[in-house]
CSV table of C-alpha atoms and ligand atoms in Angstrom, one decimal:
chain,number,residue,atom,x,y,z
K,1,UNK,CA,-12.2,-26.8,47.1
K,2,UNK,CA,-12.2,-26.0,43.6
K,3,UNK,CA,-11.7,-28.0,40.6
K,4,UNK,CA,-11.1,-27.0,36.7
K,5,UNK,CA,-11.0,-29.1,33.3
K,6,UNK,CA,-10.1,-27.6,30.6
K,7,UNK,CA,-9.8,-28.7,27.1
K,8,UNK,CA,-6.2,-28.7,25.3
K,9,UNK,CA,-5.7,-29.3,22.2
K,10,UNK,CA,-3.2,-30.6,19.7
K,11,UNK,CA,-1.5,-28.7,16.7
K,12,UNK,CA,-0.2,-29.4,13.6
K,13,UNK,CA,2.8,-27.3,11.8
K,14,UNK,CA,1.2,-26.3,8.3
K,15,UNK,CA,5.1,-24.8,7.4
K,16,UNK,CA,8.1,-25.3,9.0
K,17,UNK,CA,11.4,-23.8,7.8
K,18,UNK,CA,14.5,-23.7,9.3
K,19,UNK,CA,16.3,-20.6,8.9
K,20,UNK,CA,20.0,-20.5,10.8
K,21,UNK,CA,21.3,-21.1,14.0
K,22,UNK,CA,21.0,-19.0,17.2
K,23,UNK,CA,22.7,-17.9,20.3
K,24,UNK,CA,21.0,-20.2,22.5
K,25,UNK,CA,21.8,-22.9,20.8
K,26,UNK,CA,18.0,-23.3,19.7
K,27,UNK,CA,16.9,-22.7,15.6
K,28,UNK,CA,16.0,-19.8,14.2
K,29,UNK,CA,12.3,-20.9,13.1
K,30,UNK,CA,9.6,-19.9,10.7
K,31,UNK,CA,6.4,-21.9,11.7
K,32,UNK,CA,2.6,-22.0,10.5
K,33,UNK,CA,0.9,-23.6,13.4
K,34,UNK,CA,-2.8,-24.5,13.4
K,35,UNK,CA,-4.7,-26.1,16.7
K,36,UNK,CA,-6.7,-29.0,16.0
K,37,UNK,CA,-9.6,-30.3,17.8
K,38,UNK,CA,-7.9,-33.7,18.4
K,39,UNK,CA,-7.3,-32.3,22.4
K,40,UNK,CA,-6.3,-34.1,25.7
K,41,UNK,CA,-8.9,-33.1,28.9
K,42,UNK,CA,-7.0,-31.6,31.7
K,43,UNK,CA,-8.1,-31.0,35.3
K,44,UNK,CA,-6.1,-29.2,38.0
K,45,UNK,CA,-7.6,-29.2,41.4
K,46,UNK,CA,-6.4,-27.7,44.8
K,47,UNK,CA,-5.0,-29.8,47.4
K,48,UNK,CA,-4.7,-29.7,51.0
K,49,UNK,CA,-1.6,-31.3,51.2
K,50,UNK,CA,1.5,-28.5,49.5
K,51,UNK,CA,2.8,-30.8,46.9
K,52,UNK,CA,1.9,-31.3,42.7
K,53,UNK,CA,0.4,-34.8,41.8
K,54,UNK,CA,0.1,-35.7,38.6
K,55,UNK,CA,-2.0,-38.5,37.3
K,56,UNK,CA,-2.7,-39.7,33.5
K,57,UNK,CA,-4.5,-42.6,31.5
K,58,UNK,CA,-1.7,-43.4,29.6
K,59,UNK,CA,1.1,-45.4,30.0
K,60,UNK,CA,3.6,-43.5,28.3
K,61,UNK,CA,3.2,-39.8,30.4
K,62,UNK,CA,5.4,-40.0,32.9
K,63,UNK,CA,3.9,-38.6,36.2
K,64,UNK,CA,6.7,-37.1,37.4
K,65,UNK,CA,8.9,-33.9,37.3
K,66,UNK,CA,9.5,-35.3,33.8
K,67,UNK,CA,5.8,-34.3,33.2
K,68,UNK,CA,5.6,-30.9,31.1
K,69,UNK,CA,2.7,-30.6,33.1
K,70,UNK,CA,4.4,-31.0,36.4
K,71,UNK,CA,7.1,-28.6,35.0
K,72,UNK,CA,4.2,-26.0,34.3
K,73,UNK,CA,2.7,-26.6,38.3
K,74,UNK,CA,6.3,-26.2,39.9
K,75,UNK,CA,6.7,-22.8,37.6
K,76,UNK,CA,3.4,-21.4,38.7
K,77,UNK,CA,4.4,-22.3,42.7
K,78,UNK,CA,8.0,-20.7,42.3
K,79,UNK,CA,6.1,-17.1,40.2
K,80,UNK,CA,3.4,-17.2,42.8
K,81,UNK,CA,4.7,-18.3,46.6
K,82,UNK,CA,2.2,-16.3,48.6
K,83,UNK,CA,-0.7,-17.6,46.9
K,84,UNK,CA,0.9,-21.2,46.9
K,85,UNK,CA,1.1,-20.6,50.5
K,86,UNK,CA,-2.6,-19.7,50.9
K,87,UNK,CA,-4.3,-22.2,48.3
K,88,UNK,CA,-2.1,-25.8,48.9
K,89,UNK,CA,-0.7,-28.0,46.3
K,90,UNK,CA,-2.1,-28.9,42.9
K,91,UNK,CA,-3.6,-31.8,41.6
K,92,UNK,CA,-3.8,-32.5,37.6
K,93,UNK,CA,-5.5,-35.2,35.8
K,94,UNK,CA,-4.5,-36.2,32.4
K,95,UNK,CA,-7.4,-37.7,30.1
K,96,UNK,CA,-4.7,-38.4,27.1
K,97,UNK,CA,-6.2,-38.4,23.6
K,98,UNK,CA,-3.1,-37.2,21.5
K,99,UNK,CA,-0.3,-40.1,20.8
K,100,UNK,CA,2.3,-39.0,22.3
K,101,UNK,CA,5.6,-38.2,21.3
K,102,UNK,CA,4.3,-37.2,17.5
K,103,UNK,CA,5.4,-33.9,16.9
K,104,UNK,CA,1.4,-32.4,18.0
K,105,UNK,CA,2.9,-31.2,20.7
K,106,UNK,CA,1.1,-33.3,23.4
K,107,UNK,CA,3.1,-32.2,26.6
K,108,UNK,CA,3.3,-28.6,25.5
K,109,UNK,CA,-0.8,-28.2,25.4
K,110,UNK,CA,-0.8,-30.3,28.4
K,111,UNK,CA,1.4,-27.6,30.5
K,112,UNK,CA,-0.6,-24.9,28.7
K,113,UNK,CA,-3.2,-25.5,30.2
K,114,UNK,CA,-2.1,-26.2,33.7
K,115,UNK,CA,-0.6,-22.7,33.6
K,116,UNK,CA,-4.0,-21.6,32.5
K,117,UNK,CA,-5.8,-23.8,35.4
K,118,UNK,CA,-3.5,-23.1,38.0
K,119,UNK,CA,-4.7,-19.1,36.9
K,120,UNK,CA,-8.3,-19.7,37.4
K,121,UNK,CA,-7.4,-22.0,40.2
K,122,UNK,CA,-5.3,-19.4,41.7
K,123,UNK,CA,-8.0,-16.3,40.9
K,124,UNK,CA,-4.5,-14.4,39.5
K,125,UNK,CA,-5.9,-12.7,36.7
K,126,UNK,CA,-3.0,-12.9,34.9
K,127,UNK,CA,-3.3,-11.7,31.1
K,128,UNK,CA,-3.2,-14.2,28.1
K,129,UNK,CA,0.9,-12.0,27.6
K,130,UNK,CA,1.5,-13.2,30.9
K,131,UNK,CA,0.7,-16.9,30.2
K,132,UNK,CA,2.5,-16.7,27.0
K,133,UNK,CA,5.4,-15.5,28.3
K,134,UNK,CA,5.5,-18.5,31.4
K,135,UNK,CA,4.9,-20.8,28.9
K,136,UNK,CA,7.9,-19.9,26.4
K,137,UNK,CA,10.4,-20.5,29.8
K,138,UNK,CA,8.9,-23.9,29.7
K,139,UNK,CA,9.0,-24.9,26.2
K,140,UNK,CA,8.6,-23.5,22.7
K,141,UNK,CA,5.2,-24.5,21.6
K,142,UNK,CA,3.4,-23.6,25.1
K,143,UNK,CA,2.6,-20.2,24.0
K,144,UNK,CA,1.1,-21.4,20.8
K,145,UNK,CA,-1.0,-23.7,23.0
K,146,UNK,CA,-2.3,-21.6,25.2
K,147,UNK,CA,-3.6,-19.1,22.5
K,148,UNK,CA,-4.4,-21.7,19.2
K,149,UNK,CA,-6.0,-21.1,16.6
K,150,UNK,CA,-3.6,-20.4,13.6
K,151,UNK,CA,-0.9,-18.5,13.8
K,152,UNK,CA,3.1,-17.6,12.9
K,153,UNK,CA,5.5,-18.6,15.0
K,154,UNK,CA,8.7,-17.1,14.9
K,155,UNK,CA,12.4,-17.1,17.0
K,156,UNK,CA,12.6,-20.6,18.7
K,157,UNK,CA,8.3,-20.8,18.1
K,158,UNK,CA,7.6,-18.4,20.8
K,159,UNK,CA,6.6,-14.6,18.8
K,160,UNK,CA,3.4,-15.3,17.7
K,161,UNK,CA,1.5,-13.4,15.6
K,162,UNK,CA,-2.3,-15.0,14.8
K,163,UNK,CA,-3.8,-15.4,11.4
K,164,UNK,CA,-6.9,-15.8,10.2
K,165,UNK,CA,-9.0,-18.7,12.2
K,166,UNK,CA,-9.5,-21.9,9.8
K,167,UNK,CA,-12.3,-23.7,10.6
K,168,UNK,CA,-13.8,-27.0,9.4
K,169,UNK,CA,-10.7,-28.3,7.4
K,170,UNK,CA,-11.2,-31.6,7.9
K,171,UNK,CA,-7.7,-33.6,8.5
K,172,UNK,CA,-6.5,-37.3,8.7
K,173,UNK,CA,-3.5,-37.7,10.9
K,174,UNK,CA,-1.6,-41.3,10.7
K,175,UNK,CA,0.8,-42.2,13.6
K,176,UNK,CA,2.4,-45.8,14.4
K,177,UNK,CA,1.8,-46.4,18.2
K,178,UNK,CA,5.5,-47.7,18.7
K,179,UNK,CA,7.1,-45.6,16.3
K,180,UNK,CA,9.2,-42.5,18.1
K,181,UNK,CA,11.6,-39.8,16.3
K,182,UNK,CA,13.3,-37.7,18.9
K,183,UNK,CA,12.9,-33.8,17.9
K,184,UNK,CA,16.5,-33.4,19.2
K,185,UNK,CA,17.9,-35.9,17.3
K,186,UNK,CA,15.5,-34.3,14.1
K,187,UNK,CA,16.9,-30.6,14.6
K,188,UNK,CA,20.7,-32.1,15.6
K,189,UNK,CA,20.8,-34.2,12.1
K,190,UNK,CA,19.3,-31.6,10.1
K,191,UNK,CA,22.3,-28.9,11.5
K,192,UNK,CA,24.6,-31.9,10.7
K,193,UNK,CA,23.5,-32.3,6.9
K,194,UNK,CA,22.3,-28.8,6.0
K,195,UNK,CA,23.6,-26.5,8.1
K,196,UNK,CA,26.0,-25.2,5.2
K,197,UNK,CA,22.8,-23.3,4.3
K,198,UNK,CA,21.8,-21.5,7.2
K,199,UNK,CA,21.8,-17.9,6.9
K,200,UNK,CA,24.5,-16.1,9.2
K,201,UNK,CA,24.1,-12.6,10.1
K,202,UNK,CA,21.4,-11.3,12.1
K,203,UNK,CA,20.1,-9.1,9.6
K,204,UNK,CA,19.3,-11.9,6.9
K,205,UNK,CA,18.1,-14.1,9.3
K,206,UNK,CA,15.6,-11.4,10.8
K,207,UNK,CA,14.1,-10.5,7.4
K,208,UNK,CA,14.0,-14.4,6.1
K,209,UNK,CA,11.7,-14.8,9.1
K,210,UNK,CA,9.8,-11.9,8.4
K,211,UNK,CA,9.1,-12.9,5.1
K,212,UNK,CA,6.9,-15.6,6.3
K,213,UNK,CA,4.6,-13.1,6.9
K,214,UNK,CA,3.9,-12.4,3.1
K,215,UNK,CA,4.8,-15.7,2.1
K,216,UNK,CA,2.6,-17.7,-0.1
K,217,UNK,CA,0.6,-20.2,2.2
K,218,UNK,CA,-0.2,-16.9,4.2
K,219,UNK,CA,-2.2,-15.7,1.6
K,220,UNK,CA,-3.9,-19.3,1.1
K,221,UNK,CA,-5.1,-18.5,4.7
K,222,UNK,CA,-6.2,-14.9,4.3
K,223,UNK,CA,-8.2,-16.5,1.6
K,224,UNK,CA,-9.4,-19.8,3.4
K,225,UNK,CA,-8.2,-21.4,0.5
K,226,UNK,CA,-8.0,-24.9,1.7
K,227,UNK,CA,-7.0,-26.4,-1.6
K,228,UNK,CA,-4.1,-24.1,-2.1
K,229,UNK,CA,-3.1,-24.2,1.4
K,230,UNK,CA,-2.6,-28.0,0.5
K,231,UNK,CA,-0.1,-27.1,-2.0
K,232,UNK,CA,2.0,-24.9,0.2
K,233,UNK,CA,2.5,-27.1,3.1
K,234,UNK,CA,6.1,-27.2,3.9
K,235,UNK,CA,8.1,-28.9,6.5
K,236,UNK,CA,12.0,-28.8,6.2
K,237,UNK,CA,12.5,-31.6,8.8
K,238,UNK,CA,11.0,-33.9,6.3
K,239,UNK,CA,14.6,-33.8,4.4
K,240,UNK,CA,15.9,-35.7,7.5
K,241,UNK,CA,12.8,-37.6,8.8
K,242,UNK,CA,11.6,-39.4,5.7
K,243,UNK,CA,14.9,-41.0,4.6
K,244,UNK,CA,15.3,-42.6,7.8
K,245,UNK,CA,11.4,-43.6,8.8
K,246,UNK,CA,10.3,-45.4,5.3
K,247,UNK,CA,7.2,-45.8,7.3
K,248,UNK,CA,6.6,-42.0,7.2
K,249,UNK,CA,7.3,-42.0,3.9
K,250,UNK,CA,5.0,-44.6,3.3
K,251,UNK,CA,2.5,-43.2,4.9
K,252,UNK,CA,2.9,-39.6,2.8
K,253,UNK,CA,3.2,-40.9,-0.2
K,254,UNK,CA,-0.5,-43.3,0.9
K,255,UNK,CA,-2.1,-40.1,1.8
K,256,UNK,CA,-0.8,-38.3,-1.7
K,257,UNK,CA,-2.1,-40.8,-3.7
K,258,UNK,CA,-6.3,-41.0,-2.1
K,259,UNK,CA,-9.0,-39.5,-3.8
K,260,UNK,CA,-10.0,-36.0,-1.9
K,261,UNK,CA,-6.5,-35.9,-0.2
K,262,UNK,CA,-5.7,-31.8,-0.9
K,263,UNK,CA,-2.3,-32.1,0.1
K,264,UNK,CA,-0.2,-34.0,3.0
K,265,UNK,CA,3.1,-33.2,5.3
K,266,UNK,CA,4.6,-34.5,8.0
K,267,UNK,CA,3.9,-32.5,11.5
K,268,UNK,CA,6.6,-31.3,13.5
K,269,UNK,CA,9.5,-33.3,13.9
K,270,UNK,CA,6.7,-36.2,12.9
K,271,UNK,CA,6.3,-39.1,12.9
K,272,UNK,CA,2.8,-37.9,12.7
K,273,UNK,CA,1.6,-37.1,8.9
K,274,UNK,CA,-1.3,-35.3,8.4
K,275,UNK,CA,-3.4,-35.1,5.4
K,276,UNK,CA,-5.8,-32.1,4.5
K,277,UNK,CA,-9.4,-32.9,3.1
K,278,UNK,CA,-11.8,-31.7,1.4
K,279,UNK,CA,-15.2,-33.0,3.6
K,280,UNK,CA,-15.7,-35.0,6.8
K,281,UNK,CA,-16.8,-37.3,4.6
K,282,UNK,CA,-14.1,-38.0,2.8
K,283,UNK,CA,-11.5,-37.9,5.9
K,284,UNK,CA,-13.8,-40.7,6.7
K,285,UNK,CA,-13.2,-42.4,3.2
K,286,UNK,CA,-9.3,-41.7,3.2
K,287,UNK,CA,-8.9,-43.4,6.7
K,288,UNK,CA,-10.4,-46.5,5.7
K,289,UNK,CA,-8.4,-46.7,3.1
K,290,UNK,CA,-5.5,-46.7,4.8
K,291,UNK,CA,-6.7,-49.1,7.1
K,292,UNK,CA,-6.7,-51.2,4.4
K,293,UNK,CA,-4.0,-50.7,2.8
K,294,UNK,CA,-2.0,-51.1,5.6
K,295,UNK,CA,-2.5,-54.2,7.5
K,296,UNK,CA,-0.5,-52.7,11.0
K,297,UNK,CA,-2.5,-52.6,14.2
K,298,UNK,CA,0.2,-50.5,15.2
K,299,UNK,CA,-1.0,-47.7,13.1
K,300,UNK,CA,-3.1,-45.1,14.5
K,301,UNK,CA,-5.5,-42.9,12.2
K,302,UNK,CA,-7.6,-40.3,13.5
K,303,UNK,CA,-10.3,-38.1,11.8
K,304,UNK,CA,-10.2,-34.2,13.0
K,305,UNK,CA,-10.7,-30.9,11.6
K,306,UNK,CA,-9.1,-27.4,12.2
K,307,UNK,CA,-9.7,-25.7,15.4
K,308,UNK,CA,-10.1,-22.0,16.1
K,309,UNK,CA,-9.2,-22.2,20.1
K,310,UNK,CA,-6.3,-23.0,22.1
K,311,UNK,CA,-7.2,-23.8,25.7
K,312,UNK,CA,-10.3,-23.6,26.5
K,313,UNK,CA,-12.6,-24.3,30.1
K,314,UNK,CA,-14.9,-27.6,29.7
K,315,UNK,CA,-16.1,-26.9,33.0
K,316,UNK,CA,-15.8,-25.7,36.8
K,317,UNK,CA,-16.6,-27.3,40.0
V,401,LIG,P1,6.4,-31.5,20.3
V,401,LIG,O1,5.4,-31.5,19.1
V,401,LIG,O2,6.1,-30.3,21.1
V,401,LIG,O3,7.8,-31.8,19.9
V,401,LIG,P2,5.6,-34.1,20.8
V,401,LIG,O4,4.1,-34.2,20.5
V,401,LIG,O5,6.5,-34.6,19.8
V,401,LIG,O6,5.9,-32.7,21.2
V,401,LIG,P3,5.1,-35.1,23.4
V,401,LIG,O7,3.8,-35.8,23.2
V,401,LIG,O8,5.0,-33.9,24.2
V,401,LIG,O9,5.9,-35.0,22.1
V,401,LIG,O10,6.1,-36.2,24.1
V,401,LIG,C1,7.4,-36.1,24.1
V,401,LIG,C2,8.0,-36.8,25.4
V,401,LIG,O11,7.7,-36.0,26.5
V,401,LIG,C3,7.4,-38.2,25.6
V,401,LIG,O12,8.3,-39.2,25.3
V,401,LIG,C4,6.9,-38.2,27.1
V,401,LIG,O13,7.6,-39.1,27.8
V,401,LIG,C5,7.3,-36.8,27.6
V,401,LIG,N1,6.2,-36.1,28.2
V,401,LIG,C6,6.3,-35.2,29.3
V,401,LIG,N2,5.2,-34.7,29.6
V,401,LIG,C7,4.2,-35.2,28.8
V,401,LIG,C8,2.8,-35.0,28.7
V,401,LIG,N3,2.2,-34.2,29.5
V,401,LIG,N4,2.2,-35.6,27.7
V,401,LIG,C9,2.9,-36.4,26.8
V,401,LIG,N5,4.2,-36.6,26.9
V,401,LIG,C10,4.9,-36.0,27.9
């Protein structure tokens, strides 16, 4: 019997623009995402039994078919029958380090890498397209997870096209333990309030998404340019997020206003802000800060820095 773990790690959305509606009901997306090394440990494991267990650390992962990891193990066993039939069930363990529900897309790296466990588990060989394209039926972010590093993301999130690695950009991310926003509820009130805006025909909407690729903060990243990728962040679903959540909007304008703070944005459809920083150092200094300034246990703060992987093996038994 064989057992992997591999590491999966979290992502942040350096820009996030929403650019019209589409067919299936989804956005029309423009994305900058970068992995962090902030990362959950996952291990899948054969079993000799022919069912999917799922088992996690933290109270708030369900362990059920609601599990995005669960979702990944039952794709993988409806793709692959025959070798289902020869190898048994699957086991996964997950070690959870990322908050969850905080727009780092926790349960999207988490069902990366089963897909990329289940592979190795499996010996299918599939290709890193392959993956990608299993992971997009289960959720937007997946293929981004699997691959990392920094990339665009275009369509729903799912046509990636990789940028230049970032390493060693330190970050601070805030989250309050309790505190949820539903991404549903994020994208549904931002059609509501600003859909007027969206761009219509197909055409427009192509090339606005294309222009991503030459947009400003792309060229902070050819350059490694942390500074004036600080200045470029964008998120759209800030416009709905921050008037409702005045602790997210506490907590960016906090981060704004710290010595060595390059710039700070909301991640995803949040609540998680993040802020960019110059040194280790100094992500060090800013989180005490905010430690002290606010007086919550509630509040999470974590130190990280940019990270040039997506899923990657911690080891092999
Ligand atoms: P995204 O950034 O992709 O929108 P998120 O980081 O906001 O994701 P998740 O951490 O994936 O959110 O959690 C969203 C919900 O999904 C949670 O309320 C949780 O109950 C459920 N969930 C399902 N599978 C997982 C998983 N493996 N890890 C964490 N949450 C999961």
């Amino acid at each position: 019997m064989r057992s992997y773990s591999l590491i999966a790690p979290a992502k942040i959305n350096l820009y996030l623009e929403i650019i019209g509606d589409r067919p299936d009901g989804f956005h029309e997306l423009a994305m900058i995402l970068q992995s962090i090394e902030l990362a959950d440990q996952i291990s899948v494991r054969s079993l000799s039994t022919d069912n999917i267990r799922v088992h996690s650390n933290h109270p708030q992962v369900p362990t059920d078919k609601s599990n995005l990891a669960y979702c990944a193990a039952e794709l993988m066993v409806k793709e692959f029958p025959d070798t289902f039939a020869k190898y048994g069930g699957v086991e996964i363990t997950i070690d959870k380090h990322i908050p969850v529900a905080a727009g780092l897309a926790g349960g999207s790296t988490n069902a990366a890498a089963v897909l990329v466990g289940i592979d190795l588990l499996w010996n299918l060989g599939l290709t890193q397209t392959e993956l990608e394209e299993l992971g997009a039926i289960l959720g937007s972010d997946v293929p981004f997870c699997i691959a990392g590093g920094t990339a665009i993301a275009t369509g729903r999130g799912e046509q990636l096209s990789p940028l230049p690695n970032l390493d060693n950009i330190y970050i601070v991310l805030a989250k309050y333990r309790s505190l949820e926003v539903s991404t549903a509820w994020a994208y549904k009130t931002y059609r509501q309030q600003f859909g007027n805006t969206y761009i219509q025909d197909t055409a427009s909407l192509v090339a606005r998404a294309n222009a991503v690729h030459s947009g400003p903060i792309v060229k902070a990243i050819a350059n490694k340019d942390a500074a004036d990728i600080a200045q470029k962040l964008h998120n759209d679903l800030e416009r709905v997020v921050l008037p409702e959540y005045p602790q997210v909007l506490q907590l960016r304008e906090l981060f704004a206003s710290q010595a060595g703070v390059l710039g700070t944005m909301m991640s995803g459809s949040g609540p998680t802000v993040f802020a960019l920083v110059e040194s280790q150092q100094q992500a060090e200094a800013v989180k005490q800060q905010i430690r002290a300034a606010i007086l919550d246990e509630d509040l999470e703060l974590f130190v990280t820095r940019t990270a040039t992987h997506g899923i990657k093996i911690a080891s092999s038994v």
